[in-house]
N, CA and C of each residue as an Amber inpcrd file, in Angstrom:
protein
   390
 -15.6120000  27.3020000  -4.8110000 -15.0170000  28.2880000  -5.1740000
 -13.6350000  28.9100000  -4.0390000 -12.4000000  29.6540000  -5.3150000
 -11.9320000  29.9220000  -4.2090000 -10.9370000  30.4420000  -3.7990000
 -10.1140000  30.2100000  -2.3880000 -10.5240000  31.8620000  -2.2750000
 -10.2630000  32.9840000  -2.6190000  -9.1360000  32.9600000  -3.5360000
  -8.0180000  34.0750000  -4.1410000 -10.5820000  35.2690000  -4.9280000
 -10.6420000  34.5880000  -4.9780000 -11.8440000  35.3730000  -6.3580000
 -13.1220000  35.7410000  -4.7880000 -13.0380000  36.8000000  -5.2890000
 -13.8280000  38.4760000  -4.9830000 -14.8720000  37.8160000  -4.5620000
 -15.3710000  36.9760000  -3.3070000 -16.8500000  36.8220000  -2.8210000
 -18.1670000  37.6240000  -2.0220000 -17.6530000  38.8370000  -2.1670000
 -18.3930000  40.3710000  -1.6620000 -19.5740000  40.9780000  -2.9900000
 -20.3560000  40.5350000  -2.0580000 -21.7550000  41.4160000  -2.6670000
 -21.6560000  42.5680000  -3.1740000 -20.9540000  43.0390000  -2.8230000
 -20.4790000  45.2460000  -3.0330000 -19.4510000  45.1870000  -4.0650000
 -18.8290000  44.3850000  -4.1830000 -17.9570000  44.4730000  -5.2790000
 -18.6550000  45.0770000  -6.3820000 -19.0320000  44.0480000  -7.0440000
 -19.8480000  44.1500000  -8.2240000 -19.6270000  43.1730000  -9.7710000
 -18.8940000  41.8730000  -8.1930000 -18.0030000  40.9420000  -9.6460000
 -19.0140000  39.9590000  -8.9300000 -19.1630000  39.5000000  -9.9740000
 -20.2950000  37.7770000 -10.0170000 -19.2820000  37.4250000  -9.8260000
 -18.9790000  35.6670000  -9.6940000 -18.4410000  34.5970000  -9.8860000
 -18.9480000  34.3430000 -11.3230000 -17.7920000  33.4800000 -12.2910000
 -18.3340000  33.1040000 -13.0440000 -18.2640000  31.6500000 -13.0760000
 -19.5440000  30.6780000 -13.4900000 -19.8810000  29.5730000 -13.4900000
 -19.7310000  29.0330000 -14.3970000 -19.8660000  29.6180000 -15.5210000
 -19.9200000  28.7690000 -16.5470000 -18.1310000  28.4400000 -17.2650000
 -17.2290000  28.2000000 -15.9810000 -15.8560000  28.4450000 -16.4440000
 -15.0630000  26.5020000 -16.9020000 -14.8980000  26.0780000 -17.9070000
 -14.7990000  24.5560000 -17.5550000 -13.3530000  24.1070000 -16.9550000
 -13.1920000  24.5130000 -16.2940000 -12.2640000  24.2380000 -15.4720000
 -12.1520000  23.7750000 -14.2910000 -13.5590000  24.9560000 -13.1980000
 -13.9990000  25.2180000 -11.8080000 -15.0290000  23.5470000 -12.7170000
 -15.7480000  23.8740000 -13.7890000 -17.0130000  22.6620000 -13.7750000
 -16.3930000  21.2310000 -13.3410000 -15.0480000  21.3170000 -14.1610000
 -14.0680000  19.3810000 -14.0150000 -13.9890000  19.5900000 -12.7440000
 -13.4950000  20.5800000 -11.4310000 -12.5730000  20.4600000 -10.4130000
 -14.3260000  20.0280000  -9.8830000 -15.6440000  20.6480000 -10.2410000
 -16.2510000  20.1500000  -8.7200000 -17.0170000  18.2670000  -9.4560000
 -15.9180000  18.1830000 -10.2440000 -17.1510000  17.3200000 -10.9290000
 -16.6330000  15.8790000 -10.7850000 -14.9080000  16.8520000 -10.1440000
 -13.7560000  15.0720000 -10.0340000 -13.4940000  14.9000000  -9.1510000
 -14.1900000  16.1610000  -7.8820000 -14.0100000  16.1160000  -6.4330000
 -13.9270000  14.8630000  -6.2900000 -15.0990000  13.5130000  -5.5700000
 -15.7950000  12.9280000  -5.1210000 -13.5760000  11.8710000  -4.9180000
 -13.7850000  12.1860000  -6.7430000 -13.1950000  11.2590000  -6.9960000
 -11.0920000  11.2620000  -6.7070000 -11.5360000  12.6400000  -6.1860000
  -9.5700000  12.9450000  -5.9480000  -9.4510000  13.5000000  -4.2100000
 -11.1530000  13.5650000  -3.8070000 -11.0650000  12.8330000  -2.4180000
 -10.6090000  12.0300000  -1.7760000 -11.6480000  10.5150000  -2.8940000
 -11.0230000   9.6100000  -2.6120000 -10.2330000   8.7510000  -3.0390000
  -9.2020000   9.8770000  -3.7950000  -7.7560000   9.2540000  -4.3190000
  -7.3380000   9.8480000  -2.7620000  -7.2450000  10.6590000  -2.7400000
  -6.1910000  11.6670000  -1.8030000  -6.0850000  10.4230000  -0.5750000
  -7.4660000  10.8250000   0.0620000  -7.5710000   9.4680000   1.2560000
  -7.0640000   8.6000000   1.3520000  -7.5860000   7.9810000   0.2990000
  -6.6740000   6.7070000  -0.4960000  -4.7770000   6.3170000  -0.7610000
  -4.8500000   7.2390000  -0.3800000  -3.0300000   8.3250000  -0.5780000
  -1.7120000   8.4030000   0.6440000  -3.1810000   8.7790000   1.2580000
  -2.5420000   9.2690000   2.3050000  -3.2600000   8.2240000   3.6400000
  -3.8840000   7.2590000   3.2850000  -3.7770000   6.1270000   4.0670000
  -2.5400000   4.7280000   3.7800000  -2.8270000   4.5680000   2.1200000
  -1.0340000   4.1970000   1.6340000   0.1480000   4.0590000   2.2600000
  -0.1220000   5.8380000   2.3950000   1.3050000   6.2860000   2.9450000
   1.4740000   5.8560000   4.3090000   0.3490000   6.3930000   5.1570000
  -0.1540000   5.5550000   7.1970000   0.6270000   4.7980000   6.9790000
   0.1330000   3.5340000   6.2220000   0.1260000   2.2590000   6.5300000
   1.4140000   1.6300000   5.7570000   2.5280000   2.8540000   4.8840000
   4.1810000   2.1900000   4.2510000   4.8400000   2.2930000   5.4660000
   4.5100000   4.0290000   6.1530000   5.3300000   4.3220000   7.5160000
   5.2800000   3.4360000   8.2150000   3.9820000   2.4520000   8.7810000
   4.2580000   1.6140000  10.3610000   4.4450000  -0.1970000   9.8690000
   4.1900000   0.3110000   8.5750000   5.3470000  -1.2180000   7.6450000
   6.8940000  -1.0370000   8.4720000   6.8740000  -0.0080000   8.2090000
   8.5540000   0.2490000   7.6110000   9.1960000   0.3980000   9.0150000
   8.1990000   0.3930000  10.4450000   8.8810000   1.2990000  11.4730000
   8.3890000  -1.1080000  11.9130000   7.7130000  -1.1480000  12.0920000
   7.6770000  -2.1440000  12.6650000   8.3920000  -3.5880000  12.1290000
   8.7930000  -3.2820000  10.8940000  10.3650000  -4.1490000  10.1810000
  11.2960000  -3.3530000  10.0230000  11.2820000  -2.2000000  11.2620000
  12.8870000  -2.2200000  11.7240000  12.3370000  -2.8130000  12.8440000
  11.5590000  -2.5470000  14.0000000  11.7390000  -2.8170000  15.1880000
  11.4810000  -4.9340000  14.9680000  11.3690000  -5.6330000  14.5400000
  11.4490000  -7.0700000  14.2860000  12.3040000  -7.0100000  14.3810000
  13.3180000  -7.0270000  12.7910000  15.0540000  -6.5260000  12.3500000
  16.0720000  -6.4040000  14.3490000  15.5250000  -5.7190000  14.9060000
  16.0600000  -4.9340000  15.3440000  16.5230000  -6.5910000  16.2720000
  14.9420000  -6.3780000  17.0110000  14.8360000  -7.3040000  18.2410000
  15.8630000  -8.8330000  18.0160000  15.1740000  -9.2530000  16.5660000
  16.0170000 -10.6010000  15.7480000  17.7740000 -10.5230000  15.5200000
  18.1980000  -9.5490000  15.7840000  19.3580000  -8.4290000  15.7090000
  20.1670000  -8.8860000  17.2480000  19.4570000  -8.6090000  18.5100000
  19.4340000  -7.9230000  19.6500000  18.9060000  -9.1430000  19.8520000
  18.3400000  -9.9580000  19.8190000  18.0270000 -12.5500000  20.1370000
  20.4050000 -12.2470000  19.6690000  20.4080000 -12.7330000  17.9420000
  20.5020000 -13.1890000  17.6060000  22.0090000 -13.3550000  18.9880000
  22.3570000 -11.6430000  19.0530000  23.5320000 -10.9300000  19.5460000
  24.0190000 -11.9840000  21.4110000  22.3110000 -11.3960000  21.2150000
  22.3790000 -12.0260000  22.8850000  22.9250000 -12.9570000  23.3540000
  22.4620000 -14.4530000  22.6180000  22.6480000 -15.8380000  22.4250000
  24.5680000 -16.4950000  21.6530000  24.6590000 -15.0080000  20.8960000
  25.6910000 -15.6230000  20.8140000  26.7610000 -15.1970000  22.2150000
  26.3330000 -13.7630000  22.3000000  26.8810000 -13.6730000  23.5590000
  27.3340000 -15.3290000  24.8900000  25.7030000 -15.4690000  25.0160000
  25.8370000 -16.1840000  26.4930000  26.2500000 -17.9480000  26.3870000
  26.4950000 -17.6380000  25.0350000  27.8820000 -19.1320000  23.9230000
  28.7580000 -18.3810000  24.3360000  29.8250000 -17.8960000  23.7230000
  30.7270000 -17.6210000  23.6830000  30.9180000 -17.2640000  25.2130000
  30.2310000 -16.8960000  26.3990000  31.0760000 -17.0310000  27.4060000
  30.2030000 -18.3060000  28.1890000  30.0260000 -19.2850000  27.3630000
  30.1610000 -20.8540000  27.8220000  29.1440000 -20.7690000  28.6340000
  27.3630000 -19.7320000  28.8430000  26.4750000 -19.8940000  29.4560000
  25.9380000 -20.8750000  28.8700000  25.8910000 -20.8540000  27.8230000
  25.1740000 -21.8680000  26.0540000  25.2850000 -22.7170000  26.4900000
  24.4970000 -23.7490000  25.7070000  25.2580000 -23.6750000  24.2790000
  24.6900000 -24.6520000  23.2180000  24.1090000 -23.9440000  22.1070000
  23.0450000 -23.5660000  20.5410000  24.3180000 -24.9360000  19.9470000
  22.7350000 -25.3500000  19.4320000  22.9010000 -26.3930000  18.0060000
  22.7160000 -25.4050000  17.2530000  23.4550000 -24.8770000  16.5090000
  23.4550000 -24.1690000  15.0140000  22.6150000 -24.9110000  13.8630000
  23.1550000 -25.4870000  13.8660000  22.3750000 -26.7990000  13.0510000
  20.8880000 -26.7790000  13.0040000  20.8590000 -27.3850000  14.1180000
  19.3610000 -27.1880000  14.8080000  18.4180000 -26.1580000  14.5470000
  19.2970000 -25.3160000  14.8560000  18.4170000 -24.0160000  14.9170000
  18.4590000 -23.1680000  12.7690000  19.3240000 -23.4960000  12.4650000
  19.6000000 -23.0320000  10.6740000  18.5350000 -24.0900000  10.7580000
  17.7460000 -25.2020000  10.2310000  16.5330000 -26.0150000   9.8730000
  15.3380000 -26.0660000  10.3460000  15.5890000 -25.3450000  11.3900000
  14.1570000 -24.6660000  11.9900000  14.1540000 -23.7870000  11.3790000
  14.5850000 -22.5920000  11.3710000  14.4710000 -21.5800000  10.3650000
  14.6360000 -21.7010000   9.0230000  14.8770000 -22.6370000   8.5620000
  14.5130000 -23.0070000   6.9860000  13.7650000 -23.8520000   6.4040000
  13.1500000 -24.2440000   7.7490000  11.5720000 -25.2170000   7.7010000
  10.6670000 -24.0550000   7.7930000  10.6760000 -23.2540000   8.5380000
   9.7940000 -21.9460000   8.7770000   9.8970000 -21.5350000   7.4940000
  10.6790000 -20.7310000   6.6860000  10.8250000 -20.3180000   5.1230000
  10.4730000 -20.8390000   4.3260000  10.6470000 -21.7570000   3.7400000
  10.1050000 -23.0130000   3.3000000   8.0750000 -23.3340000   3.4660000
   8.0740000 -23.2250000   4.8070000   6.7270000 -22.6880000   4.6680000
   5.8800000 -21.6140000   3.8150000   6.7020000 -20.1850000   5.2470000
   5.6250000 -19.2350000   3.9770000   6.4460000 -19.4330000   2.8690000
   7.0870000 -19.6890000   2.6360000   7.2830000 -18.3580000   0.8750000
   6.1300000 -19.8150000   0.2600000   6.2790000 -21.0550000   0.9590000
   5.3990000 -22.0400000  -0.3570000   3.8940000 -21.3900000  -0.5440000
   3.7690000 -21.0520000   0.6580000   2.5090000 -20.3610000   1.2770000
   1.6050000 -19.1400000   0.2580000   3.1100000 -18.0290000   0.3180000
   3.1900000 -16.7380000  -0.1960000   2.9230000 -17.6470000  -2.1470000
   4.0280000 -18.2350000  -2.2710000   3.7660000 -18.3010000  -3.9740000
   2.6870000 -18.9720000  -4.2640000   1.9990000 -19.7550000  -3.5440000
   0.3160000 -19.8760000  -4.1210000  -0.7130000 -19.5040000  -4.1950000
   0.1040000 -18.3670000  -3.0450000  -1.0500000 -17.2480000  -3.2910000
  -1.1890000 -16.4830000  -3.8700000   0.6730000 -16.5570000  -4.6460000
   0.9650000 -15.5230000  -5.9390000  -0.0320000 -15.5060000  -7.8520000
   0.4240000 -17.1100000  -7.2120000  -0.3850000 -18.0430000  -8.7860000
  -1.0800000 -17.9050000  -8.4250000  -2.4030000 -17.6410000  -7.1720000
  -3.9370000 -18.0600000  -7.6060000  -4.7960000 -16.0570000  -7.7550000
  -3.3740000 -15.7980000  -7.2340000  -4.0530000 -13.4640000  -7.4030000
  -3.7340000 -13.6340000  -9.2210000  -2.2230000 -14.4290000  -9.5840000
  -2.5370000 -13.6660000 -10.7130000  -3.2700000 -14.3550000 -11.5020000
  -2.9480000 -15.8040000 -11.7110000  -4.2180000 -16.6310000 -12.1630000
  -5.7660000 -15.4400000 -12.3540000  -6.7020000 -14.9150000 -10.6760000
  -7.4270000 -14.4040000 -10.9740000  -7.0100000 -12.8500000 -11.9540000
  -6.0690000 -12.1360000 -12.4280000  -5.6390000 -11.1000000 -12.7740000
  -5.5070000 -11.6970000 -14.2460000  -5.0670000 -13.0410000 -14.8630000
  -5.5090000 -12.7830000 -15.6860000  -7.2650000 -13.2670000 -16.2340000
  -7.4410000 -13.7160000 -15.6550000  -9.0780000 -13.5380000 -16.0140000
  -9.7990000 -12.7670000 -16.2830000  -9.6360000 -11.6530000 -15.5250000
 -10.0040000 -10.3260000 -15.7500000  -9.1630000  -9.7810000 -16.9350000
  -7.8580000 -10.3590000 -17.5480000  -7.5110000  -9.5470000 -18.1690000
  -8.2920000 -10.3740000 -19.9630000  -8.0300000 -11.9290000 -19.6130000
  -8.6620000 -12.6270000 -21.1960000 -10.4780000 -12.0130000 -21.0470000
 -11.1490000 -11.3850000 -19.8500000 -12.3840000 -11.4600000 -20.7770000
 -12.4810000  -9.8850000 -20.7840000 -12.2790000  -9.1790000 -21.3650000
 -11.5080000  -7.6210000 -21.8640000 -12.5280000  -7.2020000 -21.3750000
 -12.5460000  -7.2920000 -19.6950000 -13.3250000  -6.2160000 -18.5560000
 -11.8210000  -5.2860000 -18.1560000 -11.1050000  -5.2490000 -18.8730000
 -10.2460000  -3.8260000 -18.5320000 -11.1940000  -3.1490000 -19.0600000
 -11.1050000  -2.3840000 -20.3450000 -11.3990000  -1.8530000 -21.2100000
 -13.2190000  -1.1750000 -20.2510000 -13.0050000  -2.1820000 -20.3740000
 -14.7810000  -1.9600000 -19.4570000 -15.3940000  -0.9000000 -18.1750000
 -13.5830000  -1.7470000 -17.5010000 -13.6550000  -1.6330000 -16.1470000
 -12.8240000   0.4230000 -16.5680000 -12.1210000   0.5850000 -17.4640000
 -11.9840000   2.4110000 -17.8150000 -12.8470000   2.9790000 -18.2400000
 -13.7930000   2.3330000 -18.6160000 -15.0940000   2.5610000 -19.6040000
 -16.0050000   3.1630000 -17.9900000 -16.1540000   2.3180000 -17.5940000
 -16.6250000   2.4810000 -16.4790000 -16.3810000   4.1080000 -15.1790000
 -15.1240000   3.6300000 -14.4670000 -14.2200000   4.6460000 -14.4300000
 -14.0560000   5.9420000 -14.5000000 -14.4370000   5.8590000 -16.3990000
 -14.4940000   7.0310000 -16.2220000 -15.6890000   7.9080000 -17.2010000
 -16.2430000   6.9700000 -16.2120000 -18.2670000   6.7000000 -16.4660000
 -18.3160000   8.0380000 -15.1010000 -17.9940000   7.4700000 -14.8520000
 -18.2290000   8.1850000 -12.7170000 -17.4580000   9.8520000 -12.9670000
 -16.8060000   9.2270000 -13.3430000 -15.3680000  10.9920000 -13.3270000
 -16.9980000  12.0890000 -14.0500000 -17.0140000  11.7090000 -14.7810000
 -18.2410000  13.2480000 -15.5490000 -19.3750000  12.8560000 -15.8350000
């Protein structure tokens, strides 16, 4: 019941339970609560990923500046070709693994679409909503 409706038993007004909007809201409350919670959790995940990404970028940049400063002052000698080769090997490994996972996910989505399960999924979703 909305907070603005009169719930005072002495007022003589009884709440109208046959309102179709209120019925729709009551039926869709579980789904709306789940969507709201999911949206909140997605937002929190995005904010934390952004903060972690900024922190990692800051640390990598600071490390590079520190190494370059020490190399410039003559304290250390950095073989940048070797660093580049190691970094490229790491990037290639990660990109290969990610592309393999992407292909697997794409294939599973195509199976889902090919089996015409999207229509069935939407029907089940609508049945749960009402």
